[in-house]
Amino acid sequence: MTHTVLIRKYVDMNLDSGTGGEEMVELNKNQKKAVETIDKNVSVNAGAGSGKTKVLVERYLYILENGKIDEGKEVDSIVAITFTKKASQEMKERIRDELRNKFSLDKKWRRIYRDLERGNISTIHSFCSKILRENPVEANIDPQFKVLEDYKS
């Protein structure tokens, strides 16, 4: 399975230049580069309100539309990692909204919409926990482990 990681430190694209803001219609140069660079992993680092979530949603959709992904495996082939549950939920909601807007274009968008339920859009903690739970023997850990909250660790 081929994974395209949306947030990872290989290419660092600073999004804080330009107008920014989640409500913007047009992407600035750095944001557009982050969306359209699908041949390598990208780290999106920027301040609050600079458009990170918009860029990641656009990137996810761009990969679905332009990536070299086997039909039926689109959602399984993309990993989107955020640092907060709020950001991952926001991404999922926005991707769902955008996919609904594409229903009339092609039947594949309805299938991808349904497949999104099993999509890898999560926090870094959730993503790593999933990998460890799927490979407890290799990781030499109890598969029933719990992730400690900051105040407990």
Coordinates of C-alpha atoms in Angstrom, one line a residue:
M1 CA 0.0 0.0 0.0
T2 CA 1.4 3.4 -0.9
H3 CA 0.9 6.2 1.6
T4 CA 1.1 9.9 0.9
V5 CA 1.6 11.6 4.3
L6 CA 0.2 15.1 4.4
I7 CA 2.0 16.4 7.4
R8 CA 5.6 15.2 7.9
K9 CA 8.9 17.0 8.0
Y10 CA 10.4 16.4 4.6
V11 CA 9.5 19.5 2.7
D12 CA 8.8 22.5 5.0
M13 CA 6.4 24.9 3.5
N14 CA 5.8 28.1 5.5
L15 CA 2.3 29.2 4.8
D16 CA 2.4 32.4 6.8
S17 CA 3.0 34.6 3.8
G18 CA 0.1 36.1 1.9
T19 CA -3.3 37.0 3.0
G20 CA -4.0 33.7 4.9
G21 CA -7.2 33.0 6.8
E22 CA -9.5 30.0 6.6
E23 CA -12.1 31.9 4.7
M24 CA -9.9 32.8 1.8
V25 CA -10.9 31.7 -1.7
E26 CA -7.5 31.8 -3.4
L27 CA -4.4 30.0 -2.2
N28 CA -1.1 32.0 -2.0
K29 CA 2.0 30.7 -3.8
N30 CA 3.3 28.6 -0.8
Q31 CA -0.1 27.2 -0.1
K32 CA -0.6 26.2 -3.8
K33 CA 2.8 24.6 -3.8
A34 CA 1.9 22.6 -0.6
V35 CA -1.3 21.4 -2.3
E36 CA 0.1 20.5 -5.7
T37 CA 3.4 18.8 -4.5
I38 CA 2.2 15.2 -4.4
D39 CA 5.4 13.4 -5.4
K40 CA 6.9 13.9 -1.9
N41 CA 5.8 14.2 1.7
V42 CA 5.0 17.7 2.9
S43 CA 5.1 19.3 6.3
V44 CA 2.7 22.2 6.7
N45 CA 3.8 24.6 9.5
A46 CA 2.0 27.9 10.1
G47 CA 0.4 30.0 12.7
A48 CA -3.3 30.0 13.8
G49 CA -5.7 31.3 11.1
S50 CA -3.1 31.0 8.3
G51 CA -5.1 28.4 6.3
K52 CA -3.4 25.2 7.3
T53 CA -6.6 23.2 7.4
K54 CA -7.8 24.6 4.1
V55 CA -4.4 23.7 2.5
L56 CA -4.5 20.1 3.9
V57 CA -8.1 19.6 2.7
E58 CA -7.2 21.0 -0.8
R59 CA -4.1 18.7 -0.8
Y60 CA -6.2 15.7 0.1
L61 CA -8.7 16.4 -2.7
Y62 CA -5.9 17.2 -5.1
I63 CA -4.2 13.8 -4.4
L64 CA -7.6 12.1 -4.9
E65 CA -8.0 13.8 -8.2
N66 CA -4.4 13.8 -9.5
G67 CA -2.5 11.1 -7.6
K68 CA -1.5 7.8 -9.1
I69 CA -3.7 5.7 -6.9
D70 CA -5.5 2.5 -7.7
E71 CA -9.2 2.8 -8.1
G72 CA -11.0 1.7 -4.9
K73 CA -7.8 2.3 -2.8
E74 CA -7.8 6.1 -2.9
V75 CA -8.8 6.7 0.7
D76 CA -6.6 3.9 2.0
S77 CA -3.6 5.4 0.2
I78 CA -3.6 8.8 2.0
V79 CA -2.5 9.5 5.5
A80 CA -3.4 12.9 7.0
I81 CA -1.9 13.6 10.4
T82 CA -2.7 16.6 12.6
F83 CA -1.8 17.4 16.2
T84 CA -5.3 18.0 17.6
K85 CA -8.6 16.1 17.5
K86 CA -10.3 19.3 16.6
A87 CA -8.1 19.8 13.5
S88 CA -8.6 16.2 12.3
Q89 CA -12.4 16.5 12.8
E90 CA -12.4 19.8 10.9
M91 CA -10.5 18.2 8.1
K92 CA -12.9 15.3 7.8
E93 CA -15.9 17.6 7.8
R94 CA -14.5 19.8 5.1
I95 CA -13.4 16.9 2.9
R96 CA -16.9 15.4 3.2
D97 CA -18.4 18.8 2.2
E98 CA -16.1 19.0 -0.8
L99 CA -16.8 15.4 -1.9
R100 CA -20.5 16.0 -1.7
N101 CA -20.0 19.0 -4.1
K102 CA -18.4 16.6 -6.6
F103 CA -21.2 13.9 -6.6
S104 CA -22.6 15.2 -9.9
L105 CA -19.3 15.1 -11.6
D106 CA -18.6 11.3 -11.4
K107 CA -19.9 8.3 -9.4
K108 CA -16.4 7.7 -8.0
W109 CA -16.9 10.7 -5.6
R110 CA -19.8 9.0 -3.9
R111 CA -17.7 5.9 -3.4
I112 CA -14.8 7.9 -2.1
Y113 CA -17.3 9.7 0.2
R114 CA -18.4 6.4 1.6
D115 CA -14.8 5.1 1.9
L116 CA -13.8 8.2 3.9
E117 CA -15.1 6.6 7.0
R118 CA -12.1 4.3 7.0
G119 CA -9.7 7.1 6.0
N120 CA -6.5 7.8 7.9
I121 CA -7.2 11.3 9.0
S122 CA -6.2 11.5 12.7
T123 CA -3.9 12.9 15.3
I124 CA -0.3 11.7 15.5
H125 CA -1.2 9.8 18.7
S126 CA -4.2 8.1 17.2
F127 CA -2.2 7.1 14.0
C128 CA 0.7 5.7 16.0
S129 CA -1.7 3.9 18.4
K130 CA -3.4 2.2 15.4
I131 CA -0.1 1.0 14.0
L132 CA 1.0 -0.4 17.4
R133 CA -2.4 -2.1 17.9
E134 CA -2.1 -3.7 14.5
N135 CA 1.5 -4.9 15.3
P136 CA 1.6 -5.7 19.0
V137 CA 3.9 -8.6 18.7
E138 CA 6.4 -6.8 16.5
A139 CA 6.3 -3.8 18.9
N140 CA 6.5 -6.0 22.0
I141 CA 3.6 -4.2 23.7
D142 CA 0.2 -5.1 25.2
P143 CA -2.4 -4.5 22.4
Q144 CA -4.8 -3.1 25.1
F145 CA -2.4 -0.2 26.0
K146 CA -3.8 3.2 26.6
V147 CA -2.3 6.5 25.6
L148 CA -1.7 8.7 28.7
E149 CA -3.0 12.2 28.8
D150 CA -0.4 14.9 29.5
Y151 CA -1.6 15.3 33.1
K152 CA -1.2 11.6 33.7
S153 CA 2.2 11.0 32.2

